[in-house]
Amino acid sequence: MKILVCISKTPDTTAKIAFIEGNTKFDESGVQWIINPYDEWYALVRAIELKEKDPSTIIHLVTVGGVEAEPIIRKALALGGDEAIRIDSNSNDSFTVANEIAQVAKEGAYDLIFTGKETIDYNSACIGSMLSALLDLPFVSLADHFDVTGNTATIKREIESGEETCEATLPMIVSCQKGMAEQRIPNMRGIMAARTKPLKVLTPAASTATTSIQIFDLPPTKSGVKLIDPENMDELVRLLKEEAKVI
Amino acid sequence: MVLVYIDQADQQIKKASLEALSYGAAIAKQLGCATEALIAGTVKENLAELGNYGAQKVHQLKNEALNSLDVKAHSTIIAAAAKSLNATVVVFAHNINGKAIAPAVAVRLGAGIVTGACSLPNTQNGFEVTKTVFSGKAFATIKIETPIKVIAINQNSFGIQNHNQAASVEEINIPIPAASIKITKVEKIEGEIPLTEANLVVSGGRGLKGPENWGILLDLAKALGAATACSRPVSDSDWRPHHEHVGQTGIQIAPNLYIAIGISGAIQHLAGVNRSKTIVVINKDPEAPFFKAADYGVVGDAFEIVPKLTAAILKMKSTA
C-alpha cells in the first residue's frame, strides 16, 4: 500500500499572533514553527502505525512551501515516512495548494491520502475535500479511526449527531482528527535516519489562484472582566439576563 | 442568484443551515438577486417554511440515498444543480457536513471559496469576505477572484433572521452518482444538545478535581438548558467523553454564553471558545489567564459558587 500524507507548517499553538506591512502579512519574527498538529499527531502517526502493521507499506510526505518548510518536513521524516516531496510554492490559496498536491497524487498512484482535519493557521479545512474533487475519489472527513483490510478501508467518523462507521474501497482520501493515533515524539534513530531520506523539490504547476488575502485584523480586546461577588450569584444572573442578554 | 445548501441530519434540517439561508438572503439583497435553497434527501419539515428564512424557491433532490453524507455524491450533485440553476454565489454552513462538501463543490464549479466566513461580503471593490483565522485569534479578509463564489459561514456568527414569506418547492432531477462509501453503523449521542449548535455551554476543567464532582456542573447545565463541555486535560484523563473537548485540538464553538468552571484558560483552550459572545469564568485563582478573556468573573471555590449560581438561575426562571 502507498500512502501520501499531506504536511503543513504552522506557527506553534502558543505563538503570538501579530501582523506587519499594514496588516497584510503575518509577523513571523520569533515564531516557532511546528508540523500542523492534525497532520502530525493523527494523519502521519496513523500512517506510521499502518506501516508498522504491514512493513511493505510505503509512506510519502508532501508539503507545499518554501525552503523554510524543510526543517518541518525533516521532523516529519524523523517520525516516519520513506521520502518527502516539497512543492516550492508559497501560495496560501487553498485551491492552488490542493491542485499542486493533486499533481503529485496523480503521479504517485497512491492508495490512500491522509490530511489533518484543518490547519491551525488558516483553519480552512479545504485540502482533503478539494483533492477528492480534483481526483474524483471518495473522501471521509473527521475520521477518528481508520483500518484497512485488502482493498477495503473501515473508517469511523464524526457526524452531526454522533459517530458513524463506514467502508470505502481504496483509493480514497481521509481527513484525520483526535482519536486516530497516539501522539509520539521522534527518537534519535529516527532523527538520524531522516537526514538521509530523500526530499524531492518540485517546481509548482501553473495554476491561477482563486482567492487572495487582502488584510488581517485582530479582534477588539475585551473591555475588561467584571468581577462578581461570589456571595451574590443573583447579581451575575441579573447581568447575564439584562446586560449581556444571553439567558 | 444565491443558492444556499440546506443541510440535514436524521432527516431534520440543521439550525446552522437556517443561519446560512438568512446569510444567503442578506447577500442576495446586497447583490439585488434571488435567494434559492437546495436540499438533498428527504426531510420531515415542510420545505415551504424555508421562506421564513429568506428562500424564494426551494429545490429538492428527493432521494433517500442522499440522507447521509457522501462527499463525492453530494458535491457532484450540488455542483450540477448550481450550474443548471445559474447560481453565482453558493452558501454552506461551516458545520461538519458543510466543511466536508463545500470545498469539493468549489473545485467542481471552478469557484473560489472562503470557509469559516464571519461577515457579509464587501462588494465595493470586487468580492471580499472576512473569515476567522489562527483558531479565532485573528481575522483575514479574502478576495474571491472567480465569477462564481462559494462561502461557508461560521455557526452562530450571523444569526437567524425571519422573513415573512412562503417559498415555492420544486423537485429537481439530477442523476445521482453511485455511492462512494457504505455506512455500516451509526452511533447517536441521544438526548444531548450538540455542542456546536448550543447557545449556552457550561464547561469544566481540572479545577473540578475528578469526574465524581461533575454533578454540580450538570445541575447548572440542566437549570440553564445548556450543553456541557470540558478542557483537554479533562478529556485526556477520561473524566469526560472526548466529544466534549473544546479547544484548539478539540471542537471550536461560538455559543452566546460560555461558562468556564475551574479552567485556567490556556491559549489552546481559548482558541476553541474565544468566539463566544459572553464568557463567564469561575476560578479560585485570581491570576488565571482566562479572566483576561472573560466578560464576567467570579473568584472563589467552584464547589460553593456553582450550586449558588444554579439556585439563582432556578429562582430567576421561577419568577420570570
XYZ file of C-alpha atoms in Angstrom:
567
model
C 0.000 0.000 0.000
C 1.189 3.500 -0.846
C 0.162 6.353 1.429
C 0.569 10.078 0.798
C 0.452 12.247 3.941
C -0.099 15.986 3.491
C 2.010 18.060 5.877
C 1.659 21.750 6.586
C 3.956 24.075 8.518
C 2.113 26.189 11.108
C 3.059 28.545 13.932
C 3.280 26.888 17.347
C -0.047 26.843 19.219
C 1.268 29.408 21.728
C 2.731 31.772 19.078
C 1.873 35.445 19.380
C -0.407 36.404 16.508
C 0.579 39.790 15.038
C 0.737 41.322 11.571
C 3.124 43.595 9.701
C 3.270 45.632 6.474
C -0.033 47.383 7.075
C -1.644 44.193 8.413
C -1.112 42.363 5.140
C 1.443 39.835 6.407
C 1.745 37.523 9.402
C 4.606 38.627 11.663
C 6.955 35.644 11.674
C 9.563 37.174 13.966
C 10.217 34.976 16.973
C 7.636 32.413 15.832
C 8.387 28.733 16.453
C 7.204 26.562 13.575
C 5.668 23.148 14.037
C 4.046 20.459 11.921
C 0.337 21.273 11.883
C -0.837 19.187 14.891
C -3.629 17.385 12.998
C -1.195 16.449 10.210
C 1.382 15.165 12.688
C -0.479 13.578 15.594
C -3.250 11.970 13.612
C -2.531 11.725 9.852
C 1.192 10.972 9.913
C 1.235 8.813 13.036
C -1.702 6.705 11.806
C 0.156 6.155 8.514
C 3.228 5.066 10.512
C 1.087 2.679 12.590
C -0.276 1.150 9.387
C 3.289 0.672 8.139
C 4.245 -0.975 11.422
C 1.451 -3.499 10.864
C 2.323 -4.011 7.211
C 6.012 -3.199 6.569
C 5.515 -3.294 2.802
C 3.602 -0.014 3.145
C 5.294 2.998 1.561
C 4.720 6.443 3.081
C 5.397 9.634 1.150
C 5.028 13.073 2.683
C 4.094 16.133 0.684
C 4.202 19.789 1.627
C 3.604 22.964 -0.325
C 6.011 25.626 0.895
C 9.300 27.429 0.510
C 12.713 26.208 1.639
C 11.845 27.324 5.200
C 9.403 24.385 5.358
C 12.291 21.896 5.155
C 13.030 21.612 8.910
C 9.360 20.736 9.396
C 9.357 18.081 6.695
C 12.619 16.637 8.114
C 10.960 16.473 11.526
C 8.049 14.624 9.949
C 10.508 12.225 8.291
C 12.119 11.667 11.703
C 8.786 10.388 12.992
C 8.477 8.061 9.999
C 7.821 8.003 6.295
C 10.068 6.941 3.457
C 10.514 10.070 1.436
C 9.221 13.595 1.153
C 8.199 15.913 -1.631
C 8.233 19.688 -1.264
C 6.441 21.724 -3.880
C 8.243 25.022 -3.985
C 5.325 27.454 -3.691
C 4.280 29.898 -1.002
C 0.681 30.084 -2.113
C -1.957 30.444 0.585
C -4.842 29.869 -1.812
C -6.382 26.527 -0.861
C -7.225 25.641 -4.456
C -3.652 26.233 -5.634
C -2.264 24.118 -2.778
C -4.754 21.292 -3.411
C -4.031 21.423 -7.132
C -0.271 21.070 -6.515
C -0.845 18.088 -4.232
C -3.253 16.563 -6.768
C -0.466 16.573 -9.399
C 1.824 14.684 -7.009
C -1.006 12.321 -6.091
C -1.739 11.513 -9.758
C 1.919 10.874 -10.456
C 2.401 8.625 -7.419
C -0.737 6.476 -7.765
C -1.367 6.384 -4.002
C -3.895 4.060 -2.402
C -4.548 6.431 0.421
C -4.184 10.159 1.013
C -4.255 11.440 4.606
C -4.675 15.062 5.644
C -5.219 16.679 9.036
C -8.770 17.912 9.607
C -7.601 21.526 9.158
C -4.527 23.674 9.709
C -4.373 25.769 12.849
C -3.351 28.917 10.947
C -5.909 29.406 8.158
C -8.478 26.912 9.538
C -9.899 26.417 6.071
C -10.354 22.619 6.189
C -10.304 22.591 2.380
C -7.493 20.377 1.113
C -8.964 16.885 1.602
C -12.324 17.858 0.139
C -10.716 19.672 -2.792
C -8.440 16.704 -3.514
C -11.486 14.450 -3.630
C -12.997 16.614 -6.377
C -9.710 17.050 -8.257
C -9.015 13.309 -8.211
C -12.676 12.225 -8.153
C -12.087 9.912 -5.183
C -14.163 9.070 -2.105
C -13.490 11.402 0.841
C -14.225 10.781 4.508
C -13.724 13.756 6.808
C -13.134 13.975 10.565
C -12.031 10.373 10.878
C -11.026 9.176 14.339
C -10.401 5.506 13.467
C -9.023 4.009 10.289
C -8.235 0.419 9.370
C -7.692 -1.342 6.114
C -8.084 -4.960 5.037
C -7.024 -5.685 1.480
C -8.653 -3.015 -0.594
C -11.371 -2.076 1.871
C -10.998 0.687 4.439
C -13.131 0.871 7.574
C -13.411 4.361 8.978
C -15.119 5.883 11.971
C -16.051 9.498 11.505
C -17.742 12.255 13.444
C -21.189 13.227 12.196
C -23.531 15.960 13.408
C -25.253 13.763 15.948
C -22.567 11.277 16.942
C -20.340 8.789 15.162
C -20.679 6.716 12.044
C -18.693 3.738 10.767
C -18.314 3.446 7.028
C -16.484 1.414 4.423
C -14.859 2.543 1.217
C -12.757 0.971 -1.484
C -9.249 2.331 -1.969
C -8.010 4.655 -3.342
C -9.535 7.293 -1.109
C -8.875 10.446 0.889
C -9.286 10.768 4.664
C -9.065 13.829 6.921
C -7.874 12.882 10.384
C -8.655 14.157 13.860
C -8.196 13.267 17.510
C -8.557 9.559 18.233
C -6.822 8.340 15.029
C -3.464 7.692 16.680
C -1.426 8.233 19.810
C 0.887 11.220 19.717
C 4.597 10.279 19.635
C 7.919 12.068 19.574
C 10.776 11.342 17.188
C 13.622 9.230 18.632
C 17.329 9.679 17.933
C 17.388 6.853 15.396
C 14.545 8.443 13.506
C 16.207 11.859 13.558
C 19.473 10.413 12.218
C 17.644 8.391 9.547
C 15.635 11.432 8.445
C 18.821 13.260 7.425
C 19.438 10.881 4.567
C 15.873 10.213 3.498
C 15.113 11.614 0.030
C 13.476 15.058 -0.086
C 12.453 15.938 -3.608
C 11.771 19.547 -4.530
C 9.297 20.131 -7.343
C 8.542 23.293 -9.297
C 4.884 24.225 -8.878
C 2.483 23.535 -11.719
C 0.970 26.685 -13.144
C -2.399 27.349 -11.584
C -4.372 30.523 -11.107
C -5.232 31.463 -7.533
C -8.954 31.667 -6.865
C -8.601 33.807 -3.730
C -6.159 36.304 -2.239
C -5.712 37.624 1.288
C -6.311 41.379 1.405
C -5.803 42.234 5.049
C -5.628 40.744 8.551
C -7.250 42.117 11.696
C -7.039 41.297 15.371
C -10.257 41.027 17.366
C -11.062 44.006 19.587
C -9.649 43.464 23.065
C -12.201 42.760 25.772
C -13.008 45.841 27.809
C -12.039 44.026 30.967
C -13.628 41.454 33.183
C -16.387 42.480 35.561
C -15.779 40.704 38.860
C -18.838 39.499 40.752
C -19.040 38.859 44.495
C -19.076 35.047 44.967
C -21.824 35.541 47.563
C -24.060 37.350 45.086
C -24.926 34.985 42.249
C -28.282 36.771 41.823
C -26.251 39.706 40.527
C -24.458 37.509 37.956
C -27.790 36.114 36.781
C -29.190 39.651 36.530
C -26.190 40.798 34.434
C -26.446 37.792 32.147
C -30.131 38.478 31.648
C -30.238 42.270 31.487
C -26.781 43.388 30.369
C -25.409 40.542 28.257
C -28.953 39.377 27.315
C -27.805 35.791 26.836
C -30.158 33.913 29.155
C -28.820 34.014 -7.840
C -27.626 32.988 -4.381
C -28.050 29.267 -3.782
C -27.972 28.041 -0.178
C -27.348 24.395 0.556
C -29.682 23.176 3.300
C -28.034 20.524 5.376
C -29.803 17.834 7.341
C -29.076 15.181 9.930
C -31.564 12.434 10.753
C -33.936 13.945 8.200
C -34.114 17.169 10.150
C -32.863 20.485 8.853
C -29.843 21.722 10.790
C -30.148 25.029 12.618
C -26.836 26.069 11.052
C -28.495 25.840 7.626
C -31.241 28.258 8.634
C -28.497 30.694 9.598
C -26.724 30.037 6.274
C -30.030 30.716 4.495
C -30.534 34.002 6.376
C -26.962 34.919 5.447
C -27.506 33.951 1.803
C -30.678 36.052 1.671
C -28.732 39.045 3.010
C -26.101 38.573 0.276
C -28.853 38.302 -2.353
C -30.359 41.560 -1.104
C -26.939 43.193 -1.386
C -26.483 41.893 -4.932
C -30.105 42.531 -5.944
C -30.798 38.933 -6.890
C -32.939 35.988 -5.768
C -32.299 33.559 -2.895
C -32.930 29.892 -3.569
C -32.329 26.837 -1.415
C -31.209 23.352 -2.348
C -31.860 20.333 -0.193
C -30.712 16.776 -0.804
C -32.570 13.771 0.573
C -35.874 13.571 2.386
C -36.707 15.617 5.476
C -39.659 15.753 7.819
C -40.098 19.523 7.682
C -42.414 21.419 5.355
C -39.924 22.912 2.910
C -42.182 25.872 2.059
C -41.331 27.166 5.541
C -37.778 27.830 4.401
C -39.323 31.025 3.044
C -39.340 32.252 6.624
C -35.555 32.344 6.488
C -35.322 34.086 3.129
C -35.711 31.471 0.389
C -37.978 32.343 -2.531
C -37.660 28.913 -4.053
C -36.582 25.520 -2.683
C -35.140 22.854 -4.957
C -35.313 19.348 -3.583
C -33.287 16.372 -4.752
C -35.688 13.883 -3.280
C -33.743 10.675 -2.824
C -33.254 8.753 0.398
C -29.752 7.730 -0.671
C -28.713 11.339 -0.018
C -29.728 11.363 3.655
C -26.239 10.540 4.880
C -23.048 12.288 3.922
C -21.165 11.015 0.871
C -18.883 13.865 -0.197
C -18.306 12.562 -3.711
C -22.018 12.134 -4.418
C -23.140 15.302 -2.634
C -20.501 17.563 -4.161
C -21.203 16.223 -7.659
C -24.946 16.837 -7.494
C -24.717 20.190 -5.700
C -22.253 21.462 -8.308
C -24.505 20.163 -11.119
C -27.543 21.844 -9.539
C -25.669 25.124 -9.031
C -24.642 25.072 -12.711
C -28.079 24.273 -14.064
C -29.697 26.919 -11.835
C -27.046 29.517 -12.756
C -26.049 30.262 -9.175
C -23.374 32.934 -8.807
C -22.927 32.516 -5.048
C -23.278 29.165 -3.255
C -23.578 29.270 0.551
C -22.995 26.473 3.064
C -22.995 26.294 6.851
C -19.437 25.752 8.109
C -20.543 22.712 10.110
C -19.433 19.075 9.811
C -21.226 18.460 6.520
C -20.553 21.887 5.051
C -16.826 21.644 5.829
C -16.680 18.291 4.066
C -18.687 19.210 0.962
C -18.194 22.919 0.202
C -14.515 22.830 -0.930
C -15.238 19.949 -3.319
C -18.209 21.860 -4.748
C -15.971 24.909 -5.228
C -13.472 22.813 -7.216
C -16.227 21.271 -9.329
C -17.558 24.787 -10.103
C -14.127 26.327 -10.670
C -15.090 28.735 -7.899
C -13.025 30.422 -5.205
C -14.102 29.607 -1.671
C -13.965 31.181 1.775
C -14.704 28.825 4.654
C -15.273 29.977 8.215
C -16.725 33.272 6.981
C -17.962 35.656 9.673
C -19.194 38.706 7.740
C -21.303 39.688 4.780
C -19.227 40.209 1.645
C -17.931 43.641 0.809
C -18.741 44.134 -2.870
C -17.405 47.665 -3.316
C -14.080 46.509 -4.678
C -14.643 43.037 -6.037
C -15.981 40.429 -3.616
C -14.304 40.275 -0.216
C -15.314 38.103 2.721
C -13.857 38.150 6.227
C -13.120 34.849 7.939
C -11.635 33.757 11.250
C -8.013 32.559 11.136
C -5.430 31.399 13.677
C -8.146 29.479 15.533
C -10.197 32.591 16.190
C -7.239 34.717 17.284
C -7.457 36.890 14.144
C -9.499 37.687 11.039
C -8.470 37.683 7.390
C -10.334 39.435 4.606
C -10.184 37.314 1.473
C -10.945 38.431 -2.049
C -12.623 35.794 -4.208
C -11.338 36.240 -7.743
C -13.636 33.879 -9.661
C -17.047 34.583 -11.271
C -18.765 32.001 -9.024
C -18.201 32.291 -5.272
C -18.601 29.661 -2.555
C -18.891 30.698 1.097
C -19.178 28.539 4.225
C -20.446 30.674 7.108
C -19.298 30.088 10.699
C -22.024 28.871 13.002
C -23.528 31.458 15.349
C -21.833 34.355 13.577
C -24.691 35.864 11.580
C -27.827 34.739 13.379
C -31.155 33.529 12.066
C -33.341 36.232 10.534
C -37.049 35.981 9.931
C -38.606 36.785 6.572
C -42.330 36.572 6.394
C -42.832 34.632 3.194
C -43.510 31.164 1.878
C -41.177 29.512 -0.586
C -42.241 27.539 -3.622
C -40.915 23.985 -3.593
C -39.790 22.185 -6.721
C -38.212 18.822 -7.282
C -35.008 18.935 -9.257
C -33.817 15.993 -11.297
C -30.114 15.378 -11.390
C -28.607 11.929 -11.892
C -27.227 10.690 -8.592
C -23.782 9.116 -8.800
C -23.173 5.686 -7.270
C -22.396 5.790 -3.534
C -18.654 6.061 -2.865
C -18.911 4.915 0.753
C -21.108 2.455 2.605
C -22.396 3.326 6.084
C -22.255 0.251 8.303
C -23.031 1.620 11.757
C -24.407 4.805 13.318
C -23.924 5.663 16.986
C -26.008 8.619 18.032
C -25.458 10.638 21.141
C -29.038 10.683 22.340
C -30.792 13.456 24.159
C -27.917 15.886 24.274
C -27.689 19.273 22.624
C -24.882 19.087 20.022
C -22.119 21.358 21.311
C -21.642 23.254 18.079
C -25.335 24.151 17.980
C -25.758 25.046 21.650
C -26.488 28.651 22.585
C -25.387 28.066 26.163
C -22.419 25.941 27.221
C -21.158 25.030 30.693
C -17.612 23.708 30.715
C -15.376 22.189 33.372
C -11.624 21.862 33.839
C -9.108 20.242 36.132
C -10.211 22.570 38.929
C -13.168 20.241 39.486
C -10.630 17.638 40.667
C -12.339 14.487 39.383
C -15.245 13.047 37.361
C -17.200 12.348 40.558
C -17.550 16.109 41.050
C -19.304 16.796 37.741
C -22.747 16.734 39.372
C -22.696 20.453 40.239
C -21.795 21.301 36.644
C -24.520 19.046 35.227
C -27.059 20.628 37.586
C -26.097 24.086 36.378
C -26.294 22.966 32.718
C -29.734 21.471 33.368
C -31.007 24.618 35.059
C -29.840 26.686 32.086
C -30.736 24.193 29.364
C -27.068 24.291 28.360
C -24.767 21.781 26.674
C -21.715 20.563 28.578
C -18.073 20.751 27.533
C -14.650 20.287 29.064
C -10.989 21.197 28.709
C -8.362 18.959 27.135
C -6.799 17.600 30.366
C -10.273 16.502 31.446
C -10.983 14.531 28.267
C -7.400 13.206 28.177
C -7.912 11.839 31.701
C -11.213 10.292 30.561
C -13.165 12.218 33.171
C -15.478 13.244 30.360
C -16.051 11.883 26.813
C -13.751 13.145 24.046
C -16.589 14.723 22.126
C -16.940 17.279 24.928
C -13.376 18.575 24.487
C -13.378 22.178 23.286
C -10.169 23.947 22.329
C -7.679 24.252 19.540
C -7.401 20.487 19.020
C -10.948 19.707 20.105
C -14.006 21.405 18.732
C -14.392 25.123 18.276
C -17.613 26.650 19.478
C -19.235 30.074 19.460
C -22.199 29.997 21.857
C -23.942 33.076 23.243
C -22.786 32.129 26.731
C -19.770 30.068 27.788
C -19.338 29.392 31.492
C -15.867 28.042 32.344
C -15.541 26.346 35.716
C -12.090 25.509 37.050
C -10.419 26.096 33.668
C -7.256 28.212 33.780
C -7.641 29.381 30.178
C -4.551 28.143 28.343
C -4.192 29.763 24.933
C -5.112 26.468 23.243
C -8.379 26.317 25.194
C -9.196 29.948 24.398
C -8.720 29.207 20.696
C -11.731 26.925 20.875
C -14.063 29.290 22.704
C -12.960 32.858 22.003
C -15.784 33.422 19.529
C -18.324 33.003 22.345
C -20.411 36.175 22.766
C -20.236 36.234 26.575
C -17.723 34.396 28.737
C -18.123 33.777 32.473
C -15.103 32.428 34.348
C -15.311 30.809 37.767
C -11.876 30.075 39.212
C -10.277 30.171 42.634
C -7.031 31.566 41.195
C -7.428 35.319 40.565
C -4.337 35.135 38.314
C -5.903 32.537 35.953
C -5.302 33.815 32.394
C -8.930 33.083 31.500
C -10.083 36.184 33.449
C -8.382 38.350 30.780
C -10.668 36.861 28.127
C -13.796 36.896 30.310
C -16.719 39.295 30.461
C -17.724 38.269 33.974
C -15.532 36.628 36.555
C -16.118 35.050 39.935
C -13.051 34.367 42.072
C -13.617 31.596 44.552
C -14.301 27.956 45.224
C -16.334 26.406 42.387
C -17.820 23.840 44.773
C -19.513 26.680 46.669
C -20.178 29.077 43.812
C -21.678 26.752 41.178
C -24.568 25.445 43.338
C -25.348 29.058 44.308
C -25.387 30.070 40.654
C -27.686 27.134 39.844
C -30.042 28.189 42.642
C -30.023 31.805 41.412
C -30.873 30.686 37.887
C -33.721 28.451 39.069
C -35.019 31.350 41.166
C -34.879 33.703 38.163
C -36.655 31.131 35.972
C -39.398 30.528 38.542
C -40.150 34.247 38.831
C -39.801 35.050 35.130
